[in-house]
Short mmCIF file of C-alpha atoms in Angstrom, two decimals:
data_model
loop_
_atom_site.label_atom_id
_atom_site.label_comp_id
_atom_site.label_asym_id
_atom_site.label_seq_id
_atom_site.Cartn_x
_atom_site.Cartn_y
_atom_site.Cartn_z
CA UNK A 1 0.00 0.00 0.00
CA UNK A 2 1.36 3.42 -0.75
CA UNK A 3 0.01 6.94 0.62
CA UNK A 4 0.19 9.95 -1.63
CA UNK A 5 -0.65 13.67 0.20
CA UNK A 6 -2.77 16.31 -1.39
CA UNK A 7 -1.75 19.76 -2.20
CA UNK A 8 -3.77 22.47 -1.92
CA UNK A 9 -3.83 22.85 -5.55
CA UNK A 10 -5.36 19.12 -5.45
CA UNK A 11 -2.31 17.46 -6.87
CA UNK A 12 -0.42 14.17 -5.66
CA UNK A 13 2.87 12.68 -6.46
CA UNK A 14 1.91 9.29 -7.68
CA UNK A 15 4.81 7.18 -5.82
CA UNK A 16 7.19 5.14 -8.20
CA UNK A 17 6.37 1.77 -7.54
CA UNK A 18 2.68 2.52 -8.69
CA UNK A 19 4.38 4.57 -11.57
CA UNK A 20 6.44 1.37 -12.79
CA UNK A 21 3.35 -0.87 -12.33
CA UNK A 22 0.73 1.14 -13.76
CA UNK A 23 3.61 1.88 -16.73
CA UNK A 24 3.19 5.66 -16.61
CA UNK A 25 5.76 8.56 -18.28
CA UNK A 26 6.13 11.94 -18.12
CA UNK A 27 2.84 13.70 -19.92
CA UNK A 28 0.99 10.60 -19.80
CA UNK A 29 -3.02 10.88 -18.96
CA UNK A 30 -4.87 8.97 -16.35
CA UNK A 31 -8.40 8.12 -15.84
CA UNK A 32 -10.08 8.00 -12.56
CA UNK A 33 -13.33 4.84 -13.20
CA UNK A 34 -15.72 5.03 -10.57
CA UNK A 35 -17.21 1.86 -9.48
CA UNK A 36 -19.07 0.33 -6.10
CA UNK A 37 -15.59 -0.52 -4.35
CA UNK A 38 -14.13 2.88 -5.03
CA UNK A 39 -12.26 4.25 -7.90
CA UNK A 40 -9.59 2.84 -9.69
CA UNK A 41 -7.16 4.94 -11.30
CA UNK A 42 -5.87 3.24 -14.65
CA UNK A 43 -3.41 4.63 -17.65
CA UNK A 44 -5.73 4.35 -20.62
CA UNK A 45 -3.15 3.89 -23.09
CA UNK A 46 -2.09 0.44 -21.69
CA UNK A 47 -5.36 0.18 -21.10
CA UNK A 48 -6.32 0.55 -24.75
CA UNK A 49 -3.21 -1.38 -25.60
CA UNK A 50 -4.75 -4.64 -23.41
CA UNK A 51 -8.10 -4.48 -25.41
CA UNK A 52 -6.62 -4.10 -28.61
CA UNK A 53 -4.06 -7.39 -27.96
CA UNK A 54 -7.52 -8.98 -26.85
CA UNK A 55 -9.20 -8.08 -30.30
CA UNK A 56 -6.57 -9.42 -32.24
CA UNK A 57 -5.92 -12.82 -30.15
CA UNK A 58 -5.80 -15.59 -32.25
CA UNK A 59 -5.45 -13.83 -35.89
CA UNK A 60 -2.13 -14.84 -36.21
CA UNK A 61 -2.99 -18.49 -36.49
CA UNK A 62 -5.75 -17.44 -38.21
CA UNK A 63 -4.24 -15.92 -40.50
CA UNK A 64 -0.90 -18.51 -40.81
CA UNK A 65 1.34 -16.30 -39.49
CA UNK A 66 4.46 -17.92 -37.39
CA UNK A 67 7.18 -16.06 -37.58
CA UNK A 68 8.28 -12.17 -37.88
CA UNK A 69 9.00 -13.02 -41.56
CA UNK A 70 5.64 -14.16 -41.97
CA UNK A 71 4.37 -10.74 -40.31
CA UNK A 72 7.05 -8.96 -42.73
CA UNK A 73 6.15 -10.69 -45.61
CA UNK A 74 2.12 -10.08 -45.07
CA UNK A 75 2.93 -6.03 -44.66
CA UNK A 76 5.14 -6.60 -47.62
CA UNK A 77 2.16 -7.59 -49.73
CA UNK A 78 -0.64 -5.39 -48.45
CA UNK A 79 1.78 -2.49 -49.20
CA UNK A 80 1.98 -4.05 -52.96
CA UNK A 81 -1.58 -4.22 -52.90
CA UNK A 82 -2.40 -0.81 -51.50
CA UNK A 83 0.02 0.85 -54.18
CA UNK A 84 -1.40 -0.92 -56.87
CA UNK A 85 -4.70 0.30 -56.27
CA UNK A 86 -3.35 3.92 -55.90
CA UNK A 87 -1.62 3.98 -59.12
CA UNK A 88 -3.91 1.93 -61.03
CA UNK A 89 -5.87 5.01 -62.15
CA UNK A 90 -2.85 6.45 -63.79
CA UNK A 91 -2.56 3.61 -66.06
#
């Protein structure tokens, strides 16, 4: 458990250990969720980061990809496709 004191301009000093956990920077943003137990104060960026891992469990096999070359080699080909479509009207 850590403490934190309030100034009187309402600010706190988040202490590191919660920094390092909760994986926050300099100029990073937090968000303060209300719920029945209390409120939880969460970085939204990892937090958007989790849910977006979440979406895309599982597309890998999915999609046959095993290795980094595999990843490379997909980007490799929806860039080919992409710029074929963009220059196809100046054929």
């Amino acid at each position: 458990m850590e403490l934190a004191k309030v100034t009187g301009n309402g600010q706190i000093t988040i202490p590191v250990s919660i920094r390092k956990r909760l994986g926050i920077k300099v100029g990073d943003k937090l968000m303060f969720i209300e719920n029945p137990e209390g409120v939880v104060i969460v970085n939204p960026t990892m937090m958007a980061l989790e849910k977006i891992g979440k979406a895309f469990e599982g597309e890998a096999e999915r999609l046959g990809l095993e290795t980094d070359d595999d990843v490379a080699a997909m980007v490799k080909e929806v860039r080919r496709g992409r710029w074929e479509k963009s220059n196809a009207c100046d054929a």
